[in-house]
Amino acid sequence: MLIPMALGIWCAAFFASFRLPWSTLIVIMLALFGVAVAMSITVKTLRLNWIFGTIMGCYLFLGGYALTCSHEAWVKKDYFRNYDSDARTYVVRVCDYPTECENTIRVPLQLEWQFGDSLPSRAVTGKVMAYFQKSDQAFALRYGDLIAIDAPVGEVQGPKNPAEFDYRAYLHRKGITGQTFLKDTDWIDLQINKANPIYAFSYHFRDILLASLQRCGLHGDEFDVAAAILLGYDDSLADHVRKKYAAAGSMHILCVSGMHVGIIYLVASALLGFLKRKKWHKTLKHGILLALIWFYALIAGLTPSIMRSAMMISFVIIGEMIGRKGFVINSIAASAFILLCINPNNLFEVGFQLSYAAVIGIVVLQKPLYNLFYVKSKILDKAWEITTVALAAQIATIPFTLFYFNQFTSYFWLSNLFMTPISFLVVMGGMLLLLVSWIPFVNVVLGQLVWGMVYVMNWIALTIDGLPFSLLKGLYVNEFEFFMLLVAILLLLVAFASRNRKMLIGTLSALLLFMVSLTMRIYSTDNQKGMTFYSLRKHTAVDFIAGNQHILLADSTLMADESTVDYSLKDAWAKRSLALRPQVVGLEEDFETPTFCKRQNLVSFDGKLLALWDDAFAVTDSLPYRIPVDYYLVIGKQKPDLQLIVNGYDAKTLLIDGSVPHYLAERWIKQAEEMGMPYVNIGEGAFEVQL
């Protein structure tokens, strides 16, 4: 059931330009359902069961397709962009917990009402991402608050550079189709709260528990990590902490997942062990267990990992209630099926994919890997068992980590050998701490123990991060290679699950195709040559590429801005198999290699000549001989005056850098059009030149 439905969701998302009419879709689905029902009644031969299965597979495929289409914001009649108006005033509801960013406060807003100067007010739907100016008023926002905003709602910008993360697609899959930037004067609080009571209780209760952790002595990075592990609250988690856990291969520990649910289930089941004498005792016990698990899932934010775990353990509990044992792979598939029915866009969440891949890998591969070696020592045997769990999860998630993050953690096995038992103790101790946080002295003592264990975890992550080659970066795989890796892993899982060695031939075939594609791509990158002018709002960056080497011409502050380099540049370098630490040349530096030469404001590369704006070379009078250049790049907040360039340079193309503010870029464009000079506005997207 899961596979055809997931395929339908995938087709609806990736062939969005083609949509079946709703009437046609409904008629086909009703016809398929009718045929399936008729076959189930009339056909009793097992040999023909495949026909029924095929029909239901098609029905579920179309069901996934229809479900995805119905979740698209613009299919609703009252979607705010379906109205042609100049409205910019809205009543909106804060629909999630506000998140503090470096310069703003990020808050998703649900549109409720729309107002226009010459139009009556009307109810509308749609979500937008708002970025509030930091202030006491903005910090006071809470989930469910109604506010009025007076600001234009713009489109979310797509990626402007090669291989850059598609933030627009990410938001669209969450139903967010616009963005707005709000100063304190652009909005007012209506002093009304219209919150979902369940989520409001969840956020309020989580705030109480977070305050309890702080009262018990947790602070700094240790508090941030404990909050992430125990309550799924990672908004305050510093980037350097995330990076060292990622490099150590322990990022999953910072997510509330199956281990937490399993601990709650085992401890609560043991405490309720006395409820076993009568039949209604068992029913009461199972009901309490279900309530505890879902209560914890609620305060942990209902993330895909916690939802998957809660769903699976719920199937186990319900199975015990009705006296039925389940097949664990079916339980995993059923939990995924239900989550996709709730929101089909879960399929494209990286956390959702990693979570299910890891648990399937552990279920199928861990035991065969563990049985490869027999260890007499109990301590070494337990260490080997923990290692095989990490190894099984890593094998299953390799395609995803390579495809989405272009990296691989080398010491995941070492990290999990120490992190797994300590994190188990942190979860146990942390939950006990939350229960006794109101008891004086006891809470402080236990708080110090939990703080110490988290400190040890952070120290282990930092130590492993410092080992040589702890994190291998730049390991790019394209869509075809990702698919081949995925097929290879799936066939490997099937081979172990069914004990059919013939499936290993399919695994090897998929790996062979992967290697062929990789070899062809490496050959093509060895022969690449070109220039890339990146679109960066605050910086200037031009790549001069020859084979797998490149020289980056950039302003002096770019390489210190790690977030911009990681977000906008490194994926492009990984895709082209370029060095992640290029030779950087400053805009004012002179530099020369056999193929590249920069002198003052002129750059020569492979027969192409580039001139950079420099006040010292702005010519007020037309020269008898103008320097012929292929490209002239204007940078930053220069006063637009194209005549100063034309007087001294015979430029074939004017390039307007992404660092040029929008209002100045428009003036450069206007002058270029008036003078008939070809131009490229890099602010709208990177400009690539193949040589």
PDB file of N, CA, C and O in Angstrom, residues 535-593:
ATOM      1  N   SER A 535      25.782  35.066  -7.434  1.00  0.00           N
ATOM      2  CA  SER A 535      24.823  36.082  -6.998  1.00  0.00           C
ATOM      3  C   SER A 535      24.748  36.077  -5.476  1.00  0.00           C
ATOM      4  O   SER A 535      24.060  35.247  -4.873  1.00  0.00           O
ATOM      5  N   LEU A 536      25.474  36.996  -4.850  1.00  0.00           N
ATOM      6  CA  LEU A 536      25.500  37.113  -3.388  1.00  0.00           C
ATOM      7  C   LEU A 536      25.118  38.535  -3.007  1.00  0.00           C
ATOM      8  O   LEU A 536      25.665  39.494  -3.548  1.00  0.00           O
ATOM      9  N   ARG A 537      24.202  38.657  -2.065  1.00  0.00           N
ATOM     10  CA  ARG A 537      23.641  39.972  -1.758  1.00  0.00           C
ATOM     11  C   ARG A 537      24.663  40.908  -1.114  1.00  0.00           C
ATOM     12  O   ARG A 537      24.673  42.106  -1.384  1.00  0.00           O
ATOM     13  N   LYS A 538      25.524  40.381  -0.261  1.00  0.00           N
ATOM     14  CA  LYS A 538      26.459  41.233   0.474  1.00  0.00           C
ATOM     15  C   LYS A 538      27.913  41.089   0.011  1.00  0.00           C
ATOM     16  O   LYS A 538      28.791  41.763   0.536  1.00  0.00           O
ATOM     17  N   HIS A 539      28.155  40.191  -0.931  1.00  0.00           N
ATOM     18  CA  HIS A 539      29.539  39.903  -1.306  1.00  0.00           C
ATOM     19  C   HIS A 539      29.688  39.819  -2.817  1.00  0.00           C
ATOM     20  O   HIS A 539      28.707  39.688  -3.555  1.00  0.00           O
ATOM     21  N   THR A 540      30.946  39.859  -3.254  1.00  0.00           N
ATOM     22  CA  THR A 540      31.307  39.650  -4.652  1.00  0.00           C
ATOM     23  C   THR A 540      32.134  38.379  -4.744  1.00  0.00           C
ATOM     24  O   THR A 540      33.066  38.191  -3.952  1.00  0.00           O
ATOM     25  N   ALA A 541      31.801  37.499  -5.691  1.00  0.00           N
ATOM     26  CA  ALA A 541      32.552  36.254  -5.856  1.00  0.00           C
ATOM     27  C   ALA A 541      32.500  35.830  -7.314  1.00  0.00           C
ATOM     28  O   ALA A 541      31.416  35.701  -7.901  1.00  0.00           O
ATOM     29  N   VAL A 542      33.693  35.627  -7.899  1.00  0.00           N
ATOM     30  CA  VAL A 542      33.805  35.157  -9.283  1.00  0.00           C
ATOM     31  C   VAL A 542      34.752  33.963  -9.288  1.00  0.00           C
ATOM     32  O   VAL A 542      35.882  34.053  -8.794  1.00  0.00           O
ATOM     33  N   ASP A 543      34.286  32.851  -9.842  1.00  0.00           N
ATOM     34  CA  ASP A 543      35.091  31.632  -9.915  1.00  0.00           C
ATOM     35  C   ASP A 543      35.720  31.502 -11.297  1.00  0.00           C
ATOM     36  O   ASP A 543      35.026  31.654 -12.320  1.00  0.00           O
ATOM     37  N   PHE A 544      37.012  31.208 -11.334  1.00  0.00           N
ATOM     38  CA  PHE A 544      37.716  30.927 -12.584  1.00  0.00           C
ATOM     39  C   PHE A 544      38.135  29.463 -12.527  1.00  0.00           C
ATOM     40  O   PHE A 544      39.017  29.095 -11.736  1.00  0.00           O
ATOM     41  N   ILE A 545      37.489  28.630 -13.333  1.00  0.00           N
ATOM     42  CA  ILE A 545      37.571  27.177 -13.190  1.00  0.00           C
ATOM     43  C   ILE A 545      38.370  26.572 -14.326  1.00  0.00           C
ATOM     44  O   ILE A 545      38.132  26.871 -15.507  1.00  0.00           O
ATOM     45  N   ALA A 546      39.310  25.692 -13.965  1.00  0.00           N
ATOM     46  CA  ALA A 546      40.086  24.937 -14.954  1.00  0.00           C
ATOM     47  C   ALA A 546      40.276  23.522 -14.407  1.00  0.00           C
ATOM     48  O   ALA A 546      41.038  23.309 -13.472  1.00  0.00           O
ATOM     49  N   GLY A 547      39.540  22.570 -14.989  1.00  0.00           N
ATOM     50  CA  GLY A 547      39.581  21.200 -14.470  1.00  0.00           C
ATOM     51  C   GLY A 547      38.941  21.141 -13.104  1.00  0.00           C
ATOM     52  O   GLY A 547      37.846  21.664 -12.892  1.00  0.00           O
ATOM     53  N   ASN A 548      39.640  20.497 -12.146  1.00  0.00           N
ATOM     54  CA  ASN A 548      39.096  20.443 -10.786  1.00  0.00           C
ATOM     55  C   ASN A 548      39.752  21.478  -9.867  1.00  0.00           C
ATOM     56  O   ASN A 548      39.643  21.393  -8.651  1.00  0.00           O
ATOM     57  N   GLN A 549      40.436  22.453 -10.459  1.00  0.00           N
ATOM     58  CA  GLN A 549      41.028  23.542  -9.705  1.00  0.00           C
ATOM     59  C   GLN A 549      40.301  24.840 -10.040  1.00  0.00           C
ATOM     60  O   GLN A 549      39.760  24.999 -11.135  1.00  0.00           O
ATOM     61  N   HIS A 550      40.295  25.755  -9.081  1.00  0.00           N
ATOM     62  CA  HIS A 550      39.646  27.038  -9.359  1.00  0.00           C
ATOM     63  C   HIS A 550      40.250  28.132  -8.494  1.00  0.00           C
ATOM     64  O   HIS A 550      40.774  27.883  -7.405  1.00  0.00           O
ATOM     65  N   ILE A 551      40.172  29.338  -9.032  1.00  0.00           N
ATOM     66  CA  ILE A 551      40.618  30.539  -8.329  1.00  0.00           C
ATOM     67  C   ILE A 551      39.383  31.386  -8.067  1.00  0.00           C
ATOM     68  O   ILE A 551      38.583  31.639  -8.986  1.00  0.00           O
ATOM     69  N   LEU A 552      39.199  31.791  -6.830  1.00  0.00           N
ATOM     70  CA  LEU A 552      38.029  32.576  -6.441  1.00  0.00           C
ATOM     71  C   LEU A 552      38.431  34.021  -6.227  1.00  0.00           C
ATOM     72  O   LEU A 552      39.230  34.335  -5.334  1.00  0.00           O
ATOM     73  N   LEU A 553      37.898  34.887  -7.073  1.00  0.00           N
ATOM     74  CA  LEU A 553      38.084  36.327  -6.905  1.00  0.00           C
ATOM     75  C   LEU A 553      36.952  36.830  -6.015  1.00  0.00           C
ATOM     76  O   LEU A 553      35.776  36.712  -6.363  1.00  0.00           O
ATOM     77  N   ALA A 554      37.286  37.352  -4.831  1.00  0.00           N
ATOM     78  CA  ALA A 554      36.242  37.699  -3.867  1.00  0.00           C
ATOM     79  C   ALA A 554      36.669  38.871  -3.006  1.00  0.00           C
ATOM     80  O   ALA A 554      37.857  39.195  -2.894  1.00  0.00           O
ATOM     81  N   ASP A 555      35.665  39.501  -2.377  1.00  0.00           N
ATOM     82  CA  ASP A 555      35.973  40.568  -1.430  1.00  0.00           C
ATOM     83  C   ASP A 555      36.571  39.968  -0.161  1.00  0.00           C
ATOM     84  O   ASP A 555      36.449  38.770   0.111  1.00  0.00           O
ATOM     85  N   SER A 556      37.191  40.788   0.627  1.00  0.00           N
ATOM     86  CA  SER A 556      37.990  40.306   1.759  1.00  0.00           C
ATOM     87  C   SER A 556      37.162  39.676   2.864  1.00  0.00           C
ATOM     88  O   SER A 556      37.684  38.906   3.669  1.00  0.00           O
ATOM     89  N   THR A 557      35.864  39.942   2.924  1.00  0.00           N
ATOM     90  CA  THR A 557      35.043  39.446   4.036  1.00  0.00           C
ATOM     91  C   THR A 557      34.286  38.159   3.706  1.00  0.00           C
ATOM     92  O   THR A 557      33.677  37.562   4.591  1.00  0.00           O
ATOM     93  N   LEU A 558      34.331  37.733   2.447  1.00  0.00           N
ATOM     94  CA  LEU A 558      33.490  36.592   2.060  1.00  0.00           C
ATOM     95  C   LEU A 558      33.875  35.305   2.780  1.00  0.00           C
ATOM     96  O   LEU A 558      33.027  34.631   3.365  1.00  0.00           O
ATOM     97  N   MET A 559      35.152  34.920   2.742  1.00  0.00           N
ATOM     98  CA  MET A 559      35.553  33.628   3.297  1.00  0.00           C
ATOM     99  C   MET A 559      35.364  33.572   4.807  1.00  0.00           C
ATOM    100  O   MET A 559      35.274  32.484   5.389  1.00  0.00           O
ATOM    101  N   ALA A 560      35.291  34.730   5.451  1.00  0.00           N
ATOM    102  CA  ALA A 560      35.008  34.748   6.893  1.00  0.00           C
ATOM    103  C   ALA A 560      33.527  34.549   7.178  1.00  0.00           C
ATOM    104  O   ALA A 560      33.147  34.212   8.305  1.00  0.00           O
ATOM    105  N   ASP A 561      32.703  34.737   6.154  1.00  0.00           N
ATOM    106  CA  ASP A 561      31.252  34.547   6.295  1.00  0.00           C
ATOM    107  C   ASP A 561      30.919  33.083   5.971  1.00  0.00           C
ATOM    108  O   ASP A 561      30.495  32.749   4.865  1.00  0.00           O
ATOM    109  N   GLU A 562      31.101  32.200   6.954  1.00  0.00           N
ATOM    110  CA  GLU A 562      30.961  30.756   6.717  1.00  0.00           C
ATOM    111  C   GLU A 562      29.555  30.371   6.283  1.00  0.00           C
ATOM    112  O   GLU A 562      29.382  29.466   5.463  1.00  0.00           O
ATOM    113  N   SER A 563      28.542  31.018   6.821  1.00  0.00           N
ATOM    114  CA  SER A 563      27.167  30.658   6.483  1.00  0.00           C
ATOM    115  C   SER A 563      26.880  30.893   5.006  1.00  0.00           C
ATOM    116  O   SER A 563      26.236  30.065   4.346  1.00  0.00           O
ATOM    117  N   THR A 564      27.365  32.012   4.450  1.00  0.00           N
ATOM    118  CA  THR A 564      27.157  32.306   3.027  1.00  0.00           C
ATOM    119  C   THR A 564      27.914  31.317   2.147  1.00  0.00           C
ATOM    120  O   THR A 564      27.384  30.821   1.148  1.00  0.00           O
ATOM    121  N   VAL A 565      29.162  31.019   2.522  1.00  0.00           N
ATOM    122  CA  VAL A 565      29.964  30.069   1.741  1.00  0.00           C
ATOM    123  C   VAL A 565      29.313  28.689   1.751  1.00  0.00           C
ATOM    124  O   VAL A 565      29.182  28.039   0.711  1.00  0.00           O
ATOM    125  N   ASP A 566      28.871  28.219   2.920  1.00  0.00           N
ATOM    126  CA  ASP A 566      28.241  26.902   3.022  1.00  0.00           C
ATOM    127  C   ASP A 566      26.930  26.844   2.253  1.00  0.00           C
ATOM    128  O   ASP A 566      26.614  25.843   1.610  1.00  0.00           O
ATOM    129  N   TYR A 567      26.147  27.917   2.334  1.00  0.00           N
ATOM    130  CA  TYR A 567      24.803  27.920   1.742  1.00  0.00           C
ATOM    131  C   TYR A 567      24.838  28.111   0.226  1.00  0.00           C
ATOM    132  O   TYR A 567      24.111  27.434  -0.501  1.00  0.00           O
ATOM    133  N   SER A 568      25.679  29.025  -0.252  1.00  0.00           N
ATOM    134  CA  SER A 568      25.609  29.437  -1.658  1.00  0.00           C
ATOM    135  C   SER A 568      26.711  28.894  -2.553  1.00  0.00           C
ATOM    136  O   SER A 568      26.534  28.837  -3.771  1.00  0.00           O
ATOM    137  N   LEU A 569      27.865  28.506  -1.986  1.00  0.00           N
ATOM    138  CA  LEU A 569      29.009  28.175  -2.830  1.00  0.00           C
ATOM    139  C   LEU A 569      29.442  26.711  -2.761  1.00  0.00           C
ATOM    140  O   LEU A 569      29.757  26.110  -3.787  1.00  0.00           O
ATOM    141  N   LYS A 570      29.469  26.136  -1.574  1.00  0.00           N
ATOM    142  CA  LYS A 570      30.111  24.827  -1.419  1.00  0.00           C
ATOM    143  C   LYS A 570      29.407  23.715  -2.188  1.00  0.00           C
ATOM    144  O   LYS A 570      30.063  22.796  -2.689  1.00  0.00           O
ATOM    145  N   ASP A 571      28.088  23.764  -2.292  1.00  0.00           N
ATOM    146  CA  ASP A 571      27.384  22.734  -3.059  1.00  0.00           C
ATOM    147  C   ASP A 571      27.716  22.835  -4.547  1.00  0.00           C
ATOM    148  O   ASP A 571      27.813  21.812  -5.238  1.00  0.00           O
ATOM    149  N   ALA A 572      27.885  24.060  -5.030  1.00  0.00           N
ATOM    150  CA  ALA A 572      28.280  24.242  -6.435  1.00  0.00           C
ATOM    151  C   ALA A 572      29.686  23.695  -6.660  1.00  0.00           C
ATOM    152  O   ALA A 572      29.964  23.063  -7.685  1.00  0.00           O
ATOM    153  N   TRP A 573      30.580  23.919  -5.718  1.00  0.00           N
ATOM    154  CA  TRP A 573      31.944  23.386  -5.836  1.00  0.00           C
ATOM    155  C   TRP A 573      31.933  21.859  -5.792  1.00  0.00           C
ATOM    156  O   TRP A 573      32.643  21.208  -6.555  1.00  0.00           O
ATOM    157  N   ALA A 574      31.115  21.298  -4.893  1.00  0.00           N
ATOM    158  CA  ALA A 574      31.035  19.837  -4.793  1.00  0.00           C
ATOM    159  C   ALA A 574      30.466  19.239  -6.075  1.00  0.00           C
ATOM    160  O   ALA A 574      30.937  18.204  -6.562  1.00  0.00           O
ATOM    161  N   LYS A 575      29.463  19.873  -6.658  1.00  0.00           N
ATOM    162  CA  LYS A 575      28.849  19.368  -7.888  1.00  0.00           C
ATOM    163  C   LYS A 575      29.856  19.316  -9.031  1.00  0.00           C
ATOM    164  O   LYS A 575      29.804  18.417  -9.874  1.00  0.00           O
ATOM    165  N   ARG A 576      30.786  20.269  -9.050  1.00  0.00           N
ATOM    166  CA  ARG A 576      31.783  20.330 -10.125  1.00  0.00           C
ATOM    167  C   ARG A 576      33.099  19.668  -9.741  1.00  0.00           C
ATOM    168  O   ARG A 576      34.090  19.808 -10.448  1.00  0.00           O
ATOM    169  N   SER A 577      33.113  18.984  -8.587  1.00  0.00           N
ATOM    170  CA  SER A 577      34.322  18.291  -8.089  1.00  0.00           C
ATOM    171  C   SER A 577      35.479  19.252  -7.897  1.00  0.00           C
ATOM    172  O   SER A 577      36.637  18.922  -8.150  1.00  0.00           O
ATOM    173  N   LEU A 578      35.173  20.459  -7.451  1.00  0.00           N
ATOM    174  CA  LEU A 578      36.198  21.474  -7.208  1.00  0.00           C
ATOM    175  C   LEU A 578      36.662  21.427  -5.754  1.00  0.00           C
ATOM    176  O   LEU A 578      35.943  20.957  -4.873  1.00  0.00           O
ATOM    177  N   ALA A 579      37.845  21.944  -5.509  1.00  0.00           N
ATOM    178  CA  ALA A 579      38.380  22.002  -4.152  1.00  0.00           C
ATOM    179  C   ALA A 579      37.497  22.900  -3.291  1.00  0.00           C
ATOM    180  O   ALA A 579      37.055  23.968  -3.728  1.00  0.00           O
ATOM    181  N   LEU A 580      37.214  22.456  -2.050  1.00  0.00           N
ATOM    182  CA  LEU A 580      36.372  23.239  -1.152  1.00  0.00           C
ATOM    183  C   LEU A 580      37.149  24.388  -0.503  1.00  0.00           C
ATOM    184  O   LEU A 580      36.558  25.246   0.145  1.00  0.00           O
ATOM    185  N   ARG A 581      38.471  24.388  -0.656  1.00  0.00           N
ATOM    186  CA  ARG A 581      39.299  25.501  -0.182  1.00  0.00           C
ATOM    187  C   ARG A 581      40.085  26.060  -1.372  1.00  0.00           C
ATOM    188  O   ARG A 581      41.228  25.703  -1.605  1.00  0.00           O
ATOM    189  N   PRO A 582      39.473  26.933  -2.163  1.00  0.00           N
ATOM    190  CA  PRO A 582      40.133  27.428  -3.378  1.00  0.00           C
ATOM    191  C   PRO A 582      41.207  28.459  -3.064  1.00  0.00           C
ATOM    192  O   PRO A 582      41.329  28.962  -1.946  1.00  0.00           O
ATOM    193  N   GLN A 583      41.990  28.777  -4.080  1.00  0.00           N
ATOM    194  CA  GLN A 583      42.919  29.905  -3.995  1.00  0.00           C
ATOM    195  C   GLN A 583      42.082  31.178  -4.086  1.00  0.00           C
ATOM    196  O   GLN A 583      41.393  31.427  -5.080  1.00  0.00           O
ATOM    197  N   VAL A 584      42.093  31.976  -3.017  1.00  0.00           N
ATOM    198  CA  VAL A 584      41.267  33.182  -2.966  1.00  0.00           C
ATOM    199  C   VAL A 584      42.123  34.397  -3.292  1.00  0.00           C
ATOM    200  O   VAL A 584      43.195  34.598  -2.705  1.00  0.00           O
ATOM    201  N   VAL A 585      41.650  35.214  -4.231  1.00  0.00           N
ATOM    202  CA  VAL A 585      42.344  36.443  -4.634  1.00  0.00           C
ATOM    203  C   VAL A 585      41.439  37.625  -4.299  1.00  0.00           C
ATOM    204  O   VAL A 585      40.269  37.653  -4.699  1.00  0.00           O
ATOM    205  N   GLY A 586      41.952  38.583  -3.559  1.00  0.00           N
ATOM    206  CA  GLY A 586      41.175  39.758  -3.186  1.00  0.00           C
ATOM    207  C   GLY A 586      40.951  40.697  -4.357  1.00  0.00           C
ATOM    208  O   GLY A 586      41.698  40.678  -5.349  1.00  0.00           O
ATOM    209  N   LEU A 587      39.947  41.536  -4.247  1.00  0.00           N
ATOM    210  CA  LEU A 587      39.613  42.470  -5.329  1.00  0.00           C
ATOM    211  C   LEU A 587      40.717  43.499  -5.559  1.00  0.00           C
ATOM    212  O   LEU A 587      40.836  44.053  -6.655  1.00  0.00           O
ATOM    213  N   GLU A 588      41.537  43.752  -4.537  1.00  0.00           N
ATOM    214  CA  GLU A 588      42.622  44.730  -4.677  1.00  0.00           C
ATOM    215  C   GLU A 588      43.985  44.068  -4.890  1.00  0.00           C
ATOM    216  O   GLU A 588      44.997  44.758  -5.054  1.00  0.00           O
ATOM    217  N   GLU A 589      44.033  42.733  -4.874  1.00  0.00           N
ATOM    218  CA  GLU A 589      45.313  42.029  -4.993  1.00  0.00           C
ATOM    219  C   GLU A 589      45.714  41.850  -6.460  1.00  0.00           C
ATOM    220  O   GLU A 589      44.861  41.805  -7.344  1.00  0.00           O
ATOM    221  N   ASP A 590      47.024  41.692  -6.668  1.00  0.00           N
ATOM    222  CA  ASP A 590      47.553  41.254  -7.959  1.00  0.00           C
ATOM    223  C   ASP A 590      47.963  39.795  -7.814  1.00  0.00           C
ATOM    224  O   ASP A 590      48.525  39.390  -6.794  1.00  0.00           O
ATOM    225  N   PHE A 591      47.682  39.016  -8.854  1.00  0.00           N
ATOM    226  CA  PHE A 591      47.952  37.570  -8.761  1.00  0.00           C
ATOM    227  C   PHE A 591      48.132  37.028 -10.169  1.00  0.00           C
ATOM    228  O   PHE A 591      47.493  37.493 -11.115  1.00  0.00           O
ATOM    229  N   GLU A 592      49.012  35.998 -10.304  1.00  0.00           N
ATOM    230  CA  GLU A 592      49.274  35.465 -11.645  1.00  0.00           C
ATOM    231  C   GLU A 592      49.587  33.977 -11.579  1.00  0.00           C
ATOM    232  O   GLU A 592      50.313  33.506 -10.699  1.00  0.00           O
ATOM    233  N   THR A 593      48.997  33.215 -12.522  1.00  0.00           N
ATOM    234  CA  THR A 593      49.315  31.806 -12.772  1.00  0.00           C
ATOM    235  C   THR A 593      49.457  31.663 -14.282  1.00  0.00           C
ATOM    236  O   THR A 593      49.221  32.622 -15.029  1.00  0.00           O
TER     237      THR A 593
END
